[in-house]
CSV table of C-alpha atoms (C1' of nucleotides) in Angstrom, one decimal:
chain,number,residue,atom,x,y,z
A,1,UNK,CA,-128.9,-61.8,-71.9
A,2,UNK,CA,-127.9,-62.6,-75.5
A,3,UNK,CA,-126.0,-59.4,-76.0
A,4,UNK,CA,-123.5,-60.0,-78.8
A,5,UNK,CA,-122.2,-56.5,-78.8
A,6,UNK,CA,-119.6,-55.4,-81.3
A,7,UNK,CA,-117.9,-52.1,-81.0
A,8,UNK,CA,-117.4,-50.7,-84.5
A,9,UNK,CA,-116.4,-47.4,-83.1
A,10,UNK,CA,-112.6,-47.4,-82.9
A,11,UNK,CA,-111.1,-45.8,-86.0
A,12,UNK,CA,-107.5,-45.6,-84.8
A,13,UNK,CA,-106.4,-49.2,-85.2
A,14,UNK,CA,-104.4,-50.5,-88.2
A,15,UNK,CA,-106.0,-52.7,-90.7
A,16,UNK,CA,-106.7,-56.3,-89.6
A,17,UNK,CA,-106.2,-55.3,-86.0
A,18,UNK,CA,-109.6,-54.0,-84.9
A,19,UNK,CA,-110.5,-55.9,-81.8
A,20,UNK,CA,-113.9,-57.0,-83.1
A,21,UNK,CA,-112.1,-59.0,-85.8
A,22,UNK,CA,-111.3,-62.4,-84.5
A,23,UNK,CA,-109.2,-62.9,-87.5
A,24,UNK,CA,-107.9,-60.7,-90.3
A,25,UNK,CA,-110.0,-59.0,-93.0
A,26,UNK,CA,-108.6,-61.3,-95.7
A,27,UNK,CA,-109.8,-64.4,-93.9
A,28,UNK,CA,-113.2,-62.8,-93.3
A,29,UNK,CA,-113.4,-62.1,-97.0
A,30,UNK,CA,-112.5,-65.6,-97.8
A,31,UNK,CA,-115.1,-66.9,-95.5
A,32,UNK,CA,-117.7,-64.5,-97.1
A,33,UNK,CA,-116.7,-65.8,-100.5
A,34,UNK,CA,-117.2,-69.4,-99.3
A,35,UNK,CA,-120.5,-68.6,-97.9
A,36,UNK,CA,-121.7,-67.0,-101.1
A,37,UNK,CA,-120.4,-69.9,-103.1
A,38,UNK,CA,-122.3,-72.3,-100.8
A,39,UNK,CA,-125.5,-70.4,-101.7
A,40,UNK,CA,-124.8,-70.4,-105.4
A,41,UNK,CA,-123.7,-66.8,-105.6
A,42,UNK,CA,-120.4,-65.4,-106.4
A,43,UNK,CA,-118.4,-62.7,-104.6
A,44,UNK,CA,-116.8,-61.1,-107.6
A,45,UNK,CA,-113.9,-58.7,-107.4
A,46,UNK,CA,-116.0,-55.6,-107.3
A,47,UNK,CA,-118.2,-57.0,-104.6
A,48,UNK,CA,-115.2,-58.2,-102.6
A,49,UNK,CA,-113.6,-54.8,-102.8
A,50,UNK,CA,-116.7,-53.1,-101.6
A,51,UNK,CA,-117.1,-55.5,-98.7
A,52,UNK,CA,-113.4,-55.1,-97.8
A,53,UNK,CA,-113.9,-51.3,-97.6
A,54,UNK,CA,-116.8,-51.9,-95.2
A,55,UNK,CA,-115.0,-54.4,-93.1
A,56,UNK,CA,-112.2,-51.9,-92.7
A,57,UNK,CA,-114.4,-49.1,-91.7
A,58,UNK,CA,-115.3,-48.7,-88.0
A,59,UNK,CA,-118.3,-46.6,-89.0
A,60,UNK,CA,-121.1,-46.7,-91.5
A,61,UNK,CA,-120.1,-45.5,-94.9
A,62,UNK,CA,-122.0,-43.6,-97.6
A,63,UNK,CA,-122.4,-45.0,-101.0
A,64,UNK,CA,-120.7,-42.2,-102.7
A,65,UNK,CA,-117.7,-42.4,-100.3
A,66,UNK,CA,-117.4,-46.0,-101.3
A,67,UNK,CA,-117.6,-45.0,-104.9
A,68,UNK,CA,-114.8,-42.6,-104.5
A,69,UNK,CA,-112.6,-45.2,-102.9
A,70,UNK,CA,-113.5,-47.8,-105.6
A,71,UNK,CA,-112.7,-45.3,-108.3
A,72,UNK,CA,-109.1,-45.2,-107.1
A,73,UNK,CA,-108.6,-48.7,-108.5
A,74,UNK,CA,-111.3,-48.6,-111.1
A,75,UNK,CA,-111.6,-45.1,-112.7
A,76,UNK,CA,-114.6,-46.2,-114.7
A,77,UNK,CA,-116.7,-47.0,-111.6
A,78,UNK,CA,-120.1,-45.3,-111.5
A,79,UNK,CA,-123.0,-45.2,-109.0
A,80,UNK,CA,-124.5,-48.4,-110.3
A,81,UNK,CA,-121.2,-50.2,-109.8
A,82,UNK,CA,-121.4,-49.6,-106.1
A,83,UNK,CA,-125.2,-49.8,-105.6
A,84,UNK,CA,-125.2,-53.1,-107.4
A,85,UNK,CA,-122.5,-54.5,-105.2
A,86,UNK,CA,-124.2,-53.3,-102.1
A,87,UNK,CA,-127.5,-54.8,-103.2
A,88,UNK,CA,-125.8,-58.1,-103.6
A,89,UNK,CA,-124.0,-57.9,-100.3
A,90,UNK,CA,-127.2,-57.0,-98.5
A,91,UNK,CA,-129.0,-60.0,-100.1
A,92,UNK,CA,-126.2,-62.2,-98.9
A,93,UNK,CA,-126.6,-60.7,-95.4
A,94,UNK,CA,-123.0,-59.5,-95.4
A,95,UNK,CA,-124.0,-55.9,-95.2
A,96,UNK,CA,-126.7,-53.8,-93.6
A,97,UNK,CA,-128.1,-50.6,-94.7
A,98,UNK,CA,-128.9,-47.9,-92.2
A,99,UNK,CA,-131.9,-46.5,-93.9
A,100,UNK,CA,-132.3,-43.3,-91.9
A,101,UNK,CA,-128.8,-42.1,-92.7
A,102,UNK,CA,-128.1,-43.8,-96.1
A,103,UNK,CA,-125.2,-45.6,-94.5
A,104,UNK,CA,-123.8,-49.0,-95.2
A,105,UNK,CA,-122.1,-51.2,-92.6
A,106,UNK,CA,-120.6,-54.7,-92.7
A,107,UNK,CA,-122.4,-57.3,-90.6
A,108,UNK,CA,-120.2,-58.5,-87.8
A,109,UNK,CA,-122.7,-60.8,-86.2
A,110,UNK,CA,-122.0,-64.5,-86.4
A,111,UNK,CA,-125.7,-65.2,-86.9
A,112,UNK,CA,-129.0,-63.5,-86.7
A,113,UNK,CA,-131.0,-65.5,-84.2
A,114,UNK,CA,-132.9,-62.4,-83.1
A,115,UNK,CA,-133.6,-59.2,-85.0
A,116,UNK,CA,-130.8,-56.8,-84.5
A,117,UNK,CA,-130.9,-53.4,-82.9
A,118,UNK,CA,-128.7,-50.9,-84.7
A,119,UNK,CA,-127.5,-48.0,-82.6
A,120,UNK,CA,-126.5,-45.3,-85.0
A,121,UNK,CA,-124.7,-42.3,-83.8
A,122,UNK,CA,-125.9,-39.2,-85.6
A,123,UNK,CA,-122.6,-37.4,-84.8
A,124,UNK,CA,-119.9,-39.8,-86.0
A,125,UNK,CA,-121.9,-42.4,-88.0
A,126,UNK,CA,-120.7,-45.1,-85.6
A,127,UNK,CA,-122.9,-48.2,-85.7
A,128,UNK,CA,-123.3,-50.7,-82.9
A,129,UNK,CA,-125.2,-53.9,-83.6
A,130,UNK,CA,-126.9,-55.4,-80.6
A,131,UNK,CA,-129.1,-58.4,-80.2
A,132,UNK,CA,-131.4,-57.7,-77.2
A,133,UNK,CA,-134.0,-60.2,-76.3
A,134,UNK,CA,-135.8,-57.9,-73.8
A,135,UNK,CA,-136.3,-55.0,-76.2
A,136,UNK,CA,-137.3,-57.2,-79.0
A,137,UNK,CA,-139.9,-59.1,-77.0
A,138,UNK,CA,-141.5,-55.9,-75.7
A,139,UNK,CA,-141.5,-54.6,-79.2
A,140,UNK,CA,-143.1,-57.7,-80.6
A,141,UNK,CA,-145.8,-57.6,-78.0
A,142,UNK,CA,-146.6,-54.0,-78.8
A,143,UNK,CA,-146.6,-54.6,-82.5
A,144,UNK,CA,-148.9,-57.6,-82.2
A,145,UNK,CA,-151.3,-55.5,-80.1
A,146,UNK,CA,-151.3,-52.9,-82.8
A,147,UNK,CA,-151.9,-55.5,-85.5
A,148,UNK,CA,-148.6,-54.8,-87.2
A,149,UNK,CA,-145.8,-57.1,-88.2
A,150,UNK,CA,-142.1,-56.3,-88.0
A,151,UNK,CA,-141.0,-56.0,-91.6
A,152,UNK,CA,-137.3,-56.2,-91.4
A,153,UNK,CA,-135.2,-57.9,-88.8
A,154,UNK,CA,-133.3,-54.6,-88.4
A,155,UNK,CA,-134.4,-51.9,-86.1
A,156,UNK,CA,-132.5,-48.6,-86.2
A,157,UNK,CA,-132.2,-46.4,-83.2
A,158,UNK,CA,-130.6,-42.9,-83.4
A,159,UNK,CA,-128.4,-42.8,-80.2
A,160,UNK,CA,-125.3,-40.9,-79.4
A,161,UNK,CA,-122.4,-43.2,-78.9
A,162,UNK,CA,-120.4,-43.1,-75.7
A,163,UNK,CA,-117.7,-40.9,-77.4
A,164,UNK,CA,-120.2,-38.3,-78.7
A,165,UNK,CA,-122.4,-37.9,-75.6
A,166,UNK,CA,-121.9,-34.4,-74.5
A,167,UNK,CA,-123.3,-31.9,-76.9
A,168,UNK,CA,-126.7,-33.2,-77.6
A,169,UNK,CA,-129.8,-31.1,-77.2
A,170,UNK,CA,-133.3,-32.6,-77.0
A,171,UNK,CA,-136.2,-30.3,-77.4
A,172,UNK,CA,-139.7,-31.6,-78.2
A,173,UNK,CA,-139.5,-34.2,-75.4
A,174,UNK,CA,-141.7,-32.1,-73.0
A,175,UNK,CA,-145.3,-31.8,-72.3
A,176,UNK,CA,-146.7,-29.9,-75.3
A,177,UNK,CA,-147.3,-31.4,-78.6
A,178,UNK,CA,-149.8,-31.7,-81.4
A,179,UNK,CA,-152.8,-29.5,-81.7
A,180,UNK,CA,-155.0,-32.5,-82.2
A,181,UNK,CA,-156.7,-34.6,-79.6
B,1,UNK,CA,-150.6,-49.3,-70.5
B,2,UNK,CA,-150.2,-45.8,-71.8
B,3,UNK,CA,-151.0,-46.6,-75.4
B,4,UNK,CA,-152.3,-43.5,-77.1
B,5,UNK,CA,-152.7,-45.2,-80.4
B,6,UNK,CA,-153.8,-43.2,-83.4
B,7,UNK,CA,-154.8,-44.8,-86.5
B,8,UNK,CA,-153.6,-42.8,-89.5
B,9,UNK,CA,-154.4,-45.4,-91.9
B,10,UNK,CA,-157.9,-44.7,-93.2
B,11,UNK,CA,-157.7,-42.8,-96.5
B,12,UNK,CA,-161.3,-43.2,-97.5
B,13,UNK,CA,-163.1,-40.7,-95.3
B,14,UNK,CA,-164.0,-37.2,-96.3
B,15,UNK,CA,-162.1,-34.2,-94.9
B,16,UNK,CA,-162.6,-33.4,-91.3
B,17,UNK,CA,-164.2,-36.7,-90.6
B,18,UNK,CA,-161.3,-39.0,-90.0
B,19,UNK,CA,-162.1,-40.7,-86.7
B,20,UNK,CA,-158.8,-39.8,-85.1
B,21,UNK,CA,-159.7,-36.1,-85.4
B,22,UNK,CA,-161.7,-35.2,-82.3
B,23,UNK,CA,-162.6,-32.0,-84.1
B,24,UNK,CA,-162.2,-30.7,-87.6
B,25,UNK,CA,-159.0,-29.8,-89.3
B,26,UNK,CA,-159.7,-26.1,-89.2
B,27,UNK,CA,-160.0,-26.2,-85.5
B,28,UNK,CA,-156.8,-28.2,-85.2
B,29,UNK,CA,-155.1,-25.6,-87.4
B,30,UNK,CA,-156.4,-22.8,-85.2
B,31,UNK,CA,-155.1,-24.6,-82.1
B,32,UNK,CA,-151.7,-25.1,-83.8
B,33,UNK,CA,-151.7,-21.4,-84.6
B,34,UNK,CA,-152.4,-20.5,-81.0
B,35,UNK,CA,-149.7,-22.9,-79.8
B,36,UNK,CA,-147.2,-21.3,-82.0
B,37,UNK,CA,-148.2,-17.8,-81.0
B,38,UNK,CA,-147.8,-18.8,-77.3
B,39,UNK,CA,-144.2,-19.8,-78.1
B,40,UNK,CA,-143.5,-16.6,-79.9
B,41,UNK,CA,-143.6,-18.2,-83.4
B,42,UNK,CA,-146.1,-17.6,-86.1
B,43,UNK,CA,-147.9,-20.1,-88.2
B,44,UNK,CA,-147.9,-18.2,-91.5
B,45,UNK,CA,-150.1,-19.0,-94.5
B,46,UNK,CA,-147.5,-21.2,-96.2
B,47,UNK,CA,-146.8,-23.1,-93.0
B,48,UNK,CA,-150.5,-23.5,-92.3
B,49,UNK,CA,-151.1,-24.8,-95.8
B,50,UNK,CA,-148.4,-27.4,-95.4
B,51,UNK,CA,-149.7,-28.4,-92.0
B,52,UNK,CA,-153.2,-28.7,-93.4
B,53,UNK,CA,-152.1,-31.0,-96.2
B,54,UNK,CA,-150.4,-33.2,-93.6
B,55,UNK,CA,-153.5,-33.2,-91.3
B,56,UNK,CA,-155.6,-34.3,-94.1
B,57,UNK,CA,-153.3,-37.1,-95.2
B,58,UNK,CA,-153.8,-40.5,-93.5
B,59,UNK,CA,-150.2,-41.5,-94.5
B,60,UNK,CA,-146.8,-39.9,-94.5
B,61,UNK,CA,-146.2,-37.6,-97.4
B,62,UNK,CA,-143.0,-36.9,-99.4
B,63,UNK,CA,-141.7,-33.4,-99.6
B,64,UNK,CA,-142.0,-33.2,-103.3
B,65,UNK,CA,-145.6,-34.4,-103.2
B,66,UNK,CA,-146.3,-31.6,-100.8
B,67,UNK,CA,-144.6,-29.2,-103.1
B,68,UNK,CA,-146.8,-30.3,-106.0
B,69,UNK,CA,-149.9,-29.7,-104.0
B,70,UNK,CA,-148.7,-26.3,-102.7
B,71,UNK,CA,-147.9,-25.3,-106.3
B,72,UNK,CA,-151.5,-25.6,-107.2
B,73,UNK,CA,-152.3,-22.5,-105.2
B,74,UNK,CA,-148.8,-21.0,-105.4
B,75,UNK,CA,-147.2,-21.7,-108.7
B,76,UNK,CA,-144.0,-20.0,-107.6
B,77,UNK,CA,-143.4,-22.4,-104.8
B,78,UNK,CA,-140.0,-24.2,-104.9
B,79,UNK,CA,-138.3,-26.9,-102.8
B,80,UNK,CA,-137.1,-24.4,-100.1
B,81,UNK,CA,-140.7,-23.2,-99.7
B,82,UNK,CA,-141.7,-26.6,-98.5
B,83,UNK,CA,-138.6,-27.6,-96.7
B,84,UNK,CA,-138.6,-24.3,-94.7
B,85,UNK,CA,-142.2,-24.8,-93.7
B,86,UNK,CA,-141.5,-28.4,-92.7
B,87,UNK,CA,-138.4,-27.4,-90.7
B,88,UNK,CA,-140.6,-24.9,-88.8
B,89,UNK,CA,-143.4,-27.3,-88.2
B,90,UNK,CA,-140.9,-29.9,-86.9
B,91,UNK,CA,-139.4,-27.4,-84.6
B,92,UNK,CA,-142.8,-26.6,-83.3
B,93,UNK,CA,-143.4,-30.3,-82.7
B,94,UNK,CA,-146.4,-30.2,-85.0
B,95,UNK,CA,-144.9,-32.6,-87.6
B,96,UNK,CA,-142.5,-35.6,-87.4
B,97,UNK,CA,-140.1,-36.7,-90.1
B,98,UNK,CA,-139.8,-40.4,-90.8
B,99,UNK,CA,-136.1,-40.4,-91.6
B,100,UNK,CA,-135.9,-43.8,-93.1
B,101,UNK,CA,-138.5,-43.1,-95.8
B,102,UNK,CA,-138.2,-39.3,-96.1
B,103,UNK,CA,-141.8,-39.0,-95.1
B,104,UNK,CA,-143.5,-36.2,-93.2
B,105,UNK,CA,-146.5,-36.8,-90.9
B,106,UNK,CA,-148.6,-34.5,-88.7
B,107,UNK,CA,-148.3,-35.2,-85.0
B,108,UNK,CA,-151.6,-36.4,-83.6
B,109,UNK,CA,-150.4,-36.9,-80.0
B,110,UNK,CA,-151.8,-34.6,-77.4
B,111,UNK,CA,-148.4,-34.6,-75.6
B,112,UNK,CA,-145.1,-36.4,-75.6
B,113,UNK,CA,-144.7,-37.7,-72.1
B,114,UNK,CA,-142.7,-40.6,-73.5
B,115,UNK,CA,-140.6,-41.0,-76.6
B,116,UNK,CA,-142.9,-42.1,-79.4
B,117,UNK,CA,-142.7,-45.3,-81.5
B,118,UNK,CA,-143.5,-44.8,-85.1
B,119,UNK,CA,-144.7,-47.8,-86.9
B,120,UNK,CA,-144.1,-47.1,-90.6
B,121,UNK,CA,-145.6,-49.4,-93.2
B,122,UNK,CA,-143.2,-49.8,-96.0
B,123,UNK,CA,-146.0,-50.8,-98.4
B,124,UNK,CA,-148.5,-48.0,-98.0
B,125,UNK,CA,-146.5,-45.3,-96.0
B,126,UNK,CA,-149.1,-45.5,-93.3
B,127,UNK,CA,-147.8,-44.2,-89.9
B,128,UNK,CA,-149.0,-45.2,-86.5
B,129,UNK,CA,-147.7,-43.3,-83.6
B,130,UNK,CA,-147.6,-45.2,-80.3
B,131,UNK,CA,-146.4,-44.5,-76.8
B,132,UNK,CA,-145.3,-47.7,-75.2
B,133,UNK,CA,-143.7,-47.6,-71.8
B,134,UNK,CA,-142.6,-51.2,-71.9
B,135,UNK,CA,-140.7,-51.0,-75.1
B,136,UNK,CA,-139.1,-47.7,-74.2
B,137,UNK,CA,-137.9,-48.8,-70.8
B,138,UNK,CA,-136.4,-52.0,-72.2
B,139,UNK,CA,-134.7,-49.9,-74.8
B,140,UNK,CA,-133.4,-47.4,-72.3
B,141,UNK,CA,-131.9,-50.1,-70.2
B,142,UNK,CA,-130.1,-51.6,-73.2
B,143,UNK,CA,-128.9,-48.2,-74.4
B,144,UNK,CA,-127.6,-47.4,-71.0
B,145,UNK,CA,-125.7,-50.7,-70.8
B,146,UNK,CA,-124.2,-50.0,-74.1
B,147,UNK,CA,-123.2,-46.5,-73.0
B,148,UNK,CA,-125.4,-44.8,-75.6
B,149,UNK,CA,-128.0,-42.1,-75.2
B,150,UNK,CA,-131.2,-41.9,-77.1
B,151,UNK,CA,-130.8,-39.0,-79.5
B,152,UNK,CA,-134.3,-38.2,-80.6
B,153,UNK,CA,-137.6,-39.0,-78.9
B,154,UNK,CA,-138.7,-40.7,-82.0
B,155,UNK,CA,-138.0,-44.3,-82.8
B,156,UNK,CA,-139.0,-45.6,-86.2
B,157,UNK,CA,-139.9,-49.2,-86.8
B,158,UNK,CA,-140.5,-50.6,-90.2
B,159,UNK,CA,-143.6,-52.8,-89.8
B,160,UNK,CA,-146.4,-53.8,-92.1
B,161,UNK,CA,-149.7,-52.3,-91.1
B,162,UNK,CA,-152.7,-54.5,-90.5
B,163,UNK,CA,-154.0,-53.9,-94.0
B,164,UNK,CA,-150.7,-54.7,-95.8
B,165,UNK,CA,-149.8,-57.9,-93.9
B,166,UNK,CA,-149.9,-60.7,-96.5
B,167,UNK,CA,-147.2,-60.3,-99.1
B,168,UNK,CA,-144.1,-59.8,-97.0
B,169,UNK,CA,-141.0,-61.9,-97.3
B,170,UNK,CA,-138.4,-62.0,-94.6
B,171,UNK,CA,-135.1,-63.5,-95.6
B,172,UNK,CA,-132.0,-62.9,-93.6
B,173,UNK,CA,-133.7,-63.8,-90.4
B,174,UNK,CA,-132.2,-67.3,-90.2
B,175,UNK,CA,-129.1,-68.8,-88.9
B,176,UNK,CA,-126.5,-67.7,-91.3
B,177,UNK,CA,-125.0,-64.3,-91.3
B,178,UNK,CA,-121.7,-62.4,-91.4
B,179,UNK,CA,-118.5,-64.0,-92.2
B,180,UNK,CA,-116.9,-62.5,-89.1
B,181,UNK,CA,-116.9,-63.8,-85.6
C,1,DA,C1',-113.0,-76.2,-128.2
C,2,DT,C1',-117.1,-73.6,-128.8
C,3,DC,C1',-121.5,-72.1,-128.4
C,4,DA,C1',-125.8,-70.5,-126.0
C,5,DG,C1',-127.7,-68.4,-122.1
C,6,DA,C1',-127.2,-66.3,-117.8
C,7,DA,C1',-124.8,-63.2,-114.8
C,8,DA,C1',-122.2,-59.3,-114.2
C,9,DT,C1',-120.4,-54.9,-115.7
C,10,DG,C1',-119.9,-50.4,-118.3
C,11,DC,C1',-122.0,-46.3,-119.3
C,12,DA,C1',-125.2,-42.4,-119.9
C,13,DA,C1',-129.0,-40.4,-118.5
C,14,DT,C1',-132.3,-39.5,-115.3
C,15,DG,C1',-135.0,-39.4,-111.0
C,16,DT,C1',-135.3,-38.1,-106.1
C,17,DT,C1',-134.3,-35.6,-101.9
C,18,DA,C1',-132.3,-31.6,-99.7
C,19,DT,C1',-129.6,-27.4,-99.1
C,20,DA,C1',-126.6,-23.3,-100.3
C,21,DA,C1',-126.4,-18.7,-101.5
C,22,DC,C1',-128.2,-14.5,-102.3
C,23,DA,C1',-132.0,-11.1,-103.4
C,24,DT,C1',-136.4,-9.2,-102.1
C,25,DT,C1',-140.6,-8.3,-99.6
C,26,DG,C1',-143.3,-6.7,-95.9
C,27,DC,C1',-144.1,-5.2,-91.6
C,28,DA,C1',-143.1,-3.3,-86.8
C,29,DT,C1',-140.7,0.1,-84.3
C,30,DG,C1',-138.3,4.3,-83.2
D,1,DC,C1',-138.4,7.8,-93.2
D,2,DA,C1',-134.8,4.5,-91.8
D,3,DT,C1',-133.7,0.5,-89.7
D,4,DG,C1',-134.1,-4.3,-88.3
D,5,DC,C1',-135.7,-8.6,-88.8
D,6,DA,C1',-138.4,-12.7,-90.1
D,7,DA,C1',-140.2,-14.7,-94.1
D,8,DT,C1',-140.2,-15.6,-98.7
D,9,DG,C1',-138.5,-15.8,-103.7
D,10,DT,C1',-135.1,-17.5,-106.9
D,11,DT,C1',-131.5,-20.0,-108.9
D,12,DA,C1',-128.3,-23.3,-108.7
D,13,DT,C1',-126.3,-27.3,-107.0
D,14,DA,C1',-125.2,-31.1,-103.8
D,15,DA,C1',-126.1,-35.6,-102.3
D,16,DC,C1',-128.4,-40.0,-102.9
D,17,DA,C1',-130.3,-43.6,-106.0
D,18,DT,C1',-132.2,-46.0,-110.2
D,19,DT,C1',-133.2,-47.1,-115.1
D,20,DG,C1',-132.2,-48.9,-119.5
D,21,DC,C1',-129.4,-50.7,-122.7
D,22,DA,C1',-125.0,-52.3,-124.7
D,23,DT,C1',-121.1,-55.2,-123.8
D,24,DT,C1',-118.3,-58.5,-121.6
D,25,DT,C1',-117.5,-62.5,-118.8
D,26,DC,C1',-118.6,-66.7,-116.9
D,27,DT,C1',-120.5,-71.4,-116.9
D,28,DG,C1',-122.2,-75.5,-118.4
D,29,DA,C1',-123.6,-78.5,-122.2
D,30,DT,C1',-122.4,-80.5,-126.3
DNA sequence: ATCAGAAATGCAATGTTATAACATTGCATG
DNA sequence: CATGCAATGTTATAACATTGCATTTCTGAT
């Protein structure tokens, strides 16, 4: 079971000490910079700062929260400043966007052999990136039968994280439903 | 294979003739009204009009597009008019929201025995609602292992529909990836 | 060194999606 | 008639994202 699970959910550790970091943030940033360079792209100061904020966050972060933080150092920063940096980082596969919540999260996978499953906690914005062969192959089969083709290698699932399980309510899962059919 | 597949992707048919409708829209609306009534809720004129627009649309619809249509008959309509109707319809399980695209779509399932898979086409906004035991059980297993709990009975997958397959480009699915790990 | 072109950034405005806050209407019931 | 309550109307604003254009910075060629 190829389950490279990274727990991004522990907000209480000091910088550079989160257990999912095999080395410090600075080293990770340097590696990211090298990777960009190798692809003919450049991890400029702004981009690096945005990526650093994401590396240091245990949860997904909203664009305007990033903007607020970037503004501390660069008062002139505006929405495009951040969105452009994010676009670049996403292109470089250094960051993922969680579409359903408009959240951005640094990629902590060493590689993407398999499309990733993103478990997004609707309570705390925690994001867990999984690579699950079993789910993906079942999904591929169903998609193929339906004549569809997976568009992005990222599948988002709204699921309460272990910490937040406890208050959820799930209506609409019962036997009634649409008026059609 | 419990695959209640409904094809919502055929925009070219006249009202009340889409093949996935076993009966006409009016009858479906009447049935929806009865279902609401049975639950002590009421499908008022505004709500019914919004639902009707969704029944007649083969694709997901944006809230402000609904608003524009509603305004034709009710010039005073404003965003809350539509959002309140949508909230109600979602509560009544008559409508689903596709979170990742801010799209609303009428529910065409007779019942929700199993959480639904929504295949959302990023090109044309077409939505196909599937109920796939195999995918869901694989998913449940993985979620349980990760200590998570599925939050909503709706799982959205971005997948090109049969008509739109052809132009897609999928970078980021290769062997590189994050700078961490 | 310096110049041209490309890439990145600054900046203002605007577009899009969604909700807050408060007032009003209309109807059922006692 | 008064009261209560659900629904709706109305205005404003919050939250998220993009466009367009001017300016600066970087890079490579001469």
